PDB file of C-alpha atoms and ligand atoms in Angstrom:
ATOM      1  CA  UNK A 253     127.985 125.097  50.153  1.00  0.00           C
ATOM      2  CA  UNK A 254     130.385 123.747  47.506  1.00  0.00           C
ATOM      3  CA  UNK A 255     130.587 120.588  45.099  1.00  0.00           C
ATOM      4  CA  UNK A 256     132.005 119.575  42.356  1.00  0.00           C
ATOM      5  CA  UNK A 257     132.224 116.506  40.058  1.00  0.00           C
ATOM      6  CA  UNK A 258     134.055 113.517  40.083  1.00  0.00           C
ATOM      7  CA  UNK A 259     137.032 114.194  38.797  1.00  0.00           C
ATOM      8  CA  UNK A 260     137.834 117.820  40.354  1.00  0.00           C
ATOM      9  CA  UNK A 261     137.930 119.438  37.126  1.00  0.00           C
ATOM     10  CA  UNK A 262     134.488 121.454  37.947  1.00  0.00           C
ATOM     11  CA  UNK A 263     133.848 122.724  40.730  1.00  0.00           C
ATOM     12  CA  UNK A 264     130.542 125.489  41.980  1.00  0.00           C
ATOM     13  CA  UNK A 265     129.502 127.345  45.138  1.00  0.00           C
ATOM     14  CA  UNK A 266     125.983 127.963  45.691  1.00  0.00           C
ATOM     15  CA  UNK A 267     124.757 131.280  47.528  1.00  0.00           C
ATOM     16  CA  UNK A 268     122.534 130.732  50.526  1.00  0.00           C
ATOM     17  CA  UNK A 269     119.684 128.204  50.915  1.00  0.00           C
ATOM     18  CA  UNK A 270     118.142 126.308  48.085  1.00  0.00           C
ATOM     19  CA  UNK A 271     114.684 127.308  47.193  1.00  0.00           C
ATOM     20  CA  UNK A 272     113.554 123.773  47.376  1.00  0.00           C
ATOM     21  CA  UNK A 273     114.625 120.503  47.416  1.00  0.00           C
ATOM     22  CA  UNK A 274     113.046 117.739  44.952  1.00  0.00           C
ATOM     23  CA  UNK A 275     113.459 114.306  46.001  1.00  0.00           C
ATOM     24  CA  UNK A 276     112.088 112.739  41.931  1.00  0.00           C
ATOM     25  CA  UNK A 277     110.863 109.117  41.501  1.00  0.00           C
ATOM     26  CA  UNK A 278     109.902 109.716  38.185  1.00  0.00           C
ATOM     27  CA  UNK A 279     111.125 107.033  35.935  1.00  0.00           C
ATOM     28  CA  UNK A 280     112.813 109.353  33.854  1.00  0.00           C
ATOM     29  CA  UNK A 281     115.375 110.443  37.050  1.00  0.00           C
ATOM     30  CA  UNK A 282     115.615 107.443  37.619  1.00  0.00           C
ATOM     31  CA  UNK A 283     117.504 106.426  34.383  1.00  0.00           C
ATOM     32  CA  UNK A 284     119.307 109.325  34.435  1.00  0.00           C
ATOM     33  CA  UNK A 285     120.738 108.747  37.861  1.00  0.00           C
ATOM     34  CA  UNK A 286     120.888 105.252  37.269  1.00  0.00           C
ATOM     35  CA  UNK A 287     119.381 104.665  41.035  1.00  0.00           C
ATOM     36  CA  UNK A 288     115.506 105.255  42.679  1.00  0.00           C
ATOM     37  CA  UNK A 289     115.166 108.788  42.448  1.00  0.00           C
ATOM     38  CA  UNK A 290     117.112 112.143  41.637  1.00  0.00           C
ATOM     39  CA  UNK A 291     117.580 114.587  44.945  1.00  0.00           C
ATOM     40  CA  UNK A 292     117.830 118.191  42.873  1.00  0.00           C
ATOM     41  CA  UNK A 293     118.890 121.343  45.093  1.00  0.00           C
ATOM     42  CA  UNK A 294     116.642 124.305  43.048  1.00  0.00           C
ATOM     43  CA  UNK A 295     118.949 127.597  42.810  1.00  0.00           C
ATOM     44  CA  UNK A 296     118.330 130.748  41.055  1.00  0.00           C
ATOM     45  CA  UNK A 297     121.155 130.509  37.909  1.00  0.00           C
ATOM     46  CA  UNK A 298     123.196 133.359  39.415  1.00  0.00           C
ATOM     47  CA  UNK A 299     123.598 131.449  42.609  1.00  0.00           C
ATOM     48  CA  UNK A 300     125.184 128.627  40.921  1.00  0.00           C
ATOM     49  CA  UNK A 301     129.006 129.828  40.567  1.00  0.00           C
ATOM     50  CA  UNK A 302     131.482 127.963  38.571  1.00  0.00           C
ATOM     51  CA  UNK A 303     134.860 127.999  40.532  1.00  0.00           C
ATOM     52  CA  UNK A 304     136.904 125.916  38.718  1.00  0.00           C
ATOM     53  CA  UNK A 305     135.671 124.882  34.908  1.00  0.00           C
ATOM     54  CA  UNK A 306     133.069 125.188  32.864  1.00  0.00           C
ATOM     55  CA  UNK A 307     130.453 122.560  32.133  1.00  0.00           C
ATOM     56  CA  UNK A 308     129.636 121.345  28.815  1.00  0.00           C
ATOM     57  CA  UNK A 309     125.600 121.539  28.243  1.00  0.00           C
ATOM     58  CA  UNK A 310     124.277 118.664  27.066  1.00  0.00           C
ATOM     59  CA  UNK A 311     120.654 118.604  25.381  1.00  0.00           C
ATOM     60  CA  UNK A 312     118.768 115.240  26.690  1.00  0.00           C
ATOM     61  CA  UNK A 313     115.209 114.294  25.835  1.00  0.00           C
ATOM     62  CA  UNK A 314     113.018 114.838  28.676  1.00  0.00           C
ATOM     63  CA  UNK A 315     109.362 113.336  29.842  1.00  0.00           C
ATOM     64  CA  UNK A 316     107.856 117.281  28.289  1.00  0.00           C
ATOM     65  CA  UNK A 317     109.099 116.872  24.855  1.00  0.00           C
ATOM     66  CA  UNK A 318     111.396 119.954  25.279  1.00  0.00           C
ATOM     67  CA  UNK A 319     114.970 119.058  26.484  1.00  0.00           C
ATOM     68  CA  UNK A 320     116.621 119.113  29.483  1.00  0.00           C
ATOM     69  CA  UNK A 321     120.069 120.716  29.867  1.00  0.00           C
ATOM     70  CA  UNK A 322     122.445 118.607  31.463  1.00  0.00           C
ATOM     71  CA  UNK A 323     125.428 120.783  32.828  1.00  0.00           C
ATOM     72  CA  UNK A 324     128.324 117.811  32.753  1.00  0.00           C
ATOM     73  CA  UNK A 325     131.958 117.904  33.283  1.00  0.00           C
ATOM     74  CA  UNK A 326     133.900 118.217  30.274  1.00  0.00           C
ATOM     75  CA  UNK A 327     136.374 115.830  30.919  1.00  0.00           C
ATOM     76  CA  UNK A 328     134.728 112.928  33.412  1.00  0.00           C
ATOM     77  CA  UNK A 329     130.919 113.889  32.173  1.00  0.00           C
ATOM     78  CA  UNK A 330     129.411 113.819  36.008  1.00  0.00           C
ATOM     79  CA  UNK A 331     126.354 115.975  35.631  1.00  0.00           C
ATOM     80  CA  UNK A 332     126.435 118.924  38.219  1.00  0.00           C
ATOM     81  CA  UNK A 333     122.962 120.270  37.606  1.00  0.00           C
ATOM     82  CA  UNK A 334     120.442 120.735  35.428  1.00  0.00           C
ATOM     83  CA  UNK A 335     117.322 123.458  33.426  1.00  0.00           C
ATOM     84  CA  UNK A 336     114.470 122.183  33.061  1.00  0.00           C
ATOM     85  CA  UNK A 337     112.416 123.389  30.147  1.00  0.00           C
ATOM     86  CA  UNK A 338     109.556 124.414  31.928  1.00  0.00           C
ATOM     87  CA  UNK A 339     111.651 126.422  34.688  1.00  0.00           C
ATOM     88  CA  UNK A 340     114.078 127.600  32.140  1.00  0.00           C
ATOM     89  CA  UNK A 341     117.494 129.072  32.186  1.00  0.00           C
ATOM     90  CA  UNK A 342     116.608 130.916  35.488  1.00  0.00           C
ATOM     91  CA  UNK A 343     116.320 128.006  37.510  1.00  0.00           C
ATOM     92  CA  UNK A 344     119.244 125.570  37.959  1.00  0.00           C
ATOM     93  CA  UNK A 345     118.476 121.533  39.789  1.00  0.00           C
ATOM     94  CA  UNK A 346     121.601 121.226  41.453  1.00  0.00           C
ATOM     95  CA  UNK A 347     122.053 117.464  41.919  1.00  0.00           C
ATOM     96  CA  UNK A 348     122.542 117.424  45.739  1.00  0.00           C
ATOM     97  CA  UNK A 349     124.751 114.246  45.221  1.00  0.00           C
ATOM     98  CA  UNK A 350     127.745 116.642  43.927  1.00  0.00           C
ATOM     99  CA  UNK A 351     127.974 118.496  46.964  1.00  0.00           C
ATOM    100  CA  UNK A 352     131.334 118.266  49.452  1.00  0.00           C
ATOM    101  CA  UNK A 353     127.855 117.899  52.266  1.00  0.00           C
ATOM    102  CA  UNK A 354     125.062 116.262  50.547  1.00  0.00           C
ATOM    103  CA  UNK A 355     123.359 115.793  54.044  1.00  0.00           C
ATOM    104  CA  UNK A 356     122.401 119.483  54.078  1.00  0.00           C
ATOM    105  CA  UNK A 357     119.820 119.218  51.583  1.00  0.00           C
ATOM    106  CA  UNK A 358     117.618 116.608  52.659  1.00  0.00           C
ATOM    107  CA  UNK A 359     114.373 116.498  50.355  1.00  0.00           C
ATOM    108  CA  UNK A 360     111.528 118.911  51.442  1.00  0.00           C
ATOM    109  CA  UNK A 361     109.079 117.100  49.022  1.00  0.00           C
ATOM    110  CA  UNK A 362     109.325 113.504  47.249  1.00  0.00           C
ATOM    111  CA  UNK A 363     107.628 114.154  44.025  1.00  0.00           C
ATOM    112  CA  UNK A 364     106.136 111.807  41.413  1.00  0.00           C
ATOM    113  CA  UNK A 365     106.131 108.816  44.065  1.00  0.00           C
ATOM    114  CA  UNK A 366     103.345 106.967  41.915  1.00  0.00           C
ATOM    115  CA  UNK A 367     106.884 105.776  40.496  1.00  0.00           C
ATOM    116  CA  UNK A 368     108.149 105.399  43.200  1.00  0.00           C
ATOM    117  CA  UNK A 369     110.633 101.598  43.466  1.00  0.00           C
ATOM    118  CA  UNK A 370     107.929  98.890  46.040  1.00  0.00           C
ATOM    119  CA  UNK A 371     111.036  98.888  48.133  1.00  0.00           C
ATOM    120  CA  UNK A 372     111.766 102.545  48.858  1.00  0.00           C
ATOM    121  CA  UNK A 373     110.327 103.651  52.130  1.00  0.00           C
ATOM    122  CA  UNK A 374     109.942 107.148  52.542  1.00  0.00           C
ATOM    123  CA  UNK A 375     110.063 108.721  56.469  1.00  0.00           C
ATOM    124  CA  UNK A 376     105.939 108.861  57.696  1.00  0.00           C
ATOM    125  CA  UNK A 377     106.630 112.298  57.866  1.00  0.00           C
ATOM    126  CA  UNK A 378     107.826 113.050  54.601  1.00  0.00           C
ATOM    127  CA  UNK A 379     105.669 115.712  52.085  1.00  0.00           C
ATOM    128  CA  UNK A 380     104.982 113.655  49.109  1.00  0.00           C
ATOM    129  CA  UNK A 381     102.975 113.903  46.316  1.00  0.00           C
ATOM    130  CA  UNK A 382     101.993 111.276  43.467  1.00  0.00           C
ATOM    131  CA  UNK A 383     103.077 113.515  40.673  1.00  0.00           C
ATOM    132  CA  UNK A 384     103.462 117.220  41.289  1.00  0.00           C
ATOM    133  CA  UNK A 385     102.309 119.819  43.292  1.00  0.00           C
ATOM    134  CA  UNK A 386     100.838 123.709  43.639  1.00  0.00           C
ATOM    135  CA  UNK A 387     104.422 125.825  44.274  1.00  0.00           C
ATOM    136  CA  UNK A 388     102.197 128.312  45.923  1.00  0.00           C
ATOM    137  CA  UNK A 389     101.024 125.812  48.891  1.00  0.00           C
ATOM    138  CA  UNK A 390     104.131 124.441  49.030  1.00  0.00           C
ATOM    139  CA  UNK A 391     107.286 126.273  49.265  1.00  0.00           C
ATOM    140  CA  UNK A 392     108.450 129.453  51.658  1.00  0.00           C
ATOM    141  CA  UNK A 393     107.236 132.715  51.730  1.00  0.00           C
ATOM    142  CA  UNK A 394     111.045 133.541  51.310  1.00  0.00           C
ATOM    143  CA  UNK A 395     111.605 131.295  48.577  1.00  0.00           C
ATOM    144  CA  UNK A 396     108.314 132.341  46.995  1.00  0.00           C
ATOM    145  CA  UNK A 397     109.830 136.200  47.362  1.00  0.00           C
ATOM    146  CA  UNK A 398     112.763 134.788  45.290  1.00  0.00           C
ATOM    147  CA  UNK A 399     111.012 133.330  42.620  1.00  0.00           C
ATOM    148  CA  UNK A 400     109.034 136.282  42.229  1.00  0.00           C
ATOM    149  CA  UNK A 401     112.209 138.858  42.186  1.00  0.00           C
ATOM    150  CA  UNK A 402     112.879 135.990  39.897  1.00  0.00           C
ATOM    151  CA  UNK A 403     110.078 136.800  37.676  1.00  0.00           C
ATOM    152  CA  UNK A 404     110.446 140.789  37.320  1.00  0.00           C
ATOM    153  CA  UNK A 405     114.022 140.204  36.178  1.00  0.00           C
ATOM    154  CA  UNK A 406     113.141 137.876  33.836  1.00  0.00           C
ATOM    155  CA  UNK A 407     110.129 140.582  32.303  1.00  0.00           C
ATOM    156  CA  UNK A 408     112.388 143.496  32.581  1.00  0.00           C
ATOM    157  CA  UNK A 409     115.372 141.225  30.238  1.00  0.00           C
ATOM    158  CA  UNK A 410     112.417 140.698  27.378  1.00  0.00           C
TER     159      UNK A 410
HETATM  160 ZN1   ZN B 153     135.167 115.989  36.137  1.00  0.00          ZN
HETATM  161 ZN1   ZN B 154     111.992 113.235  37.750  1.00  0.00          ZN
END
């Protein structure tokens, strides 16, 4: 999958399927994004490729204290994706919006919907939780095989 921001300057290729996808109503997405809540693609850092560009990281206050760090286009400012201080620099929240195919990352869980806006209605099927959840009950054995590879490279760095 591929995407890029608005005005073509950056563009990234992700490797393989994301490890989740967040569908945020937190009120803090949703001033970000400007709109109800943020749809983030999560991706190991090193399957986030840059083809074309760099981003400029920008430090933004976030709802933990610590910052966020916005990865935006240097020239039109879009914001591609995003670490999260308590993921870190390992994991990067692609914003699914960005994509050349944003339908192929439809949410697997809508997350902080006690925020959620009166007038968004989510599918009856849809995962949701009012704030956020156990990773361990919730996301793939595959993806929880990544995170963990994730983990040992992390230890064996420090
Ligand atoms: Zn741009
Ligand atoms: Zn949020």
């Amino acid at each position: 999958m591929e995407g890029g921001c608005t005005c073509g300057q950056l563009r990234y290729r992700l490797t393989g399927a994301p490890l989740i996808v967040h569908a945020c109503h937190c009120h803090w997405c949703q001033r970000e994004t400007g709109t109800a809540h943020a749809l983030n693609a999560l991706y190991e850092a090193d399957r986030v490729v840059h083809t074309a560009g760099e981003p400029e990281i920008i430090d933004t206050p976030s709802a933990s204290g610590r910052d966020q760090k916005i990865a935006r286009c240097p020239t039109c400012k879009v914001a591609v994706w995003s670490n999260y201080p308590q993921a870190g620099a390992a994991v990067r929240f692609v914003r699914v919006g960005t994509l050349d195919e944003p339908d192929r990352c439809p949410p697997d869980i809508h997350i902080f919907t006690s925020s959620k806006l009166r007038w968004v209605t989510l599918p009856p099927d849809a995962r949701s939780v009012p704030q956020f959840y156990d990773l361990n009950a919730v996301w793939s054995p595959e993806s929880l095989e990544r995170r963990r590879l994730m983990r040992e490279r992390a230890q064996k760095r420090t």
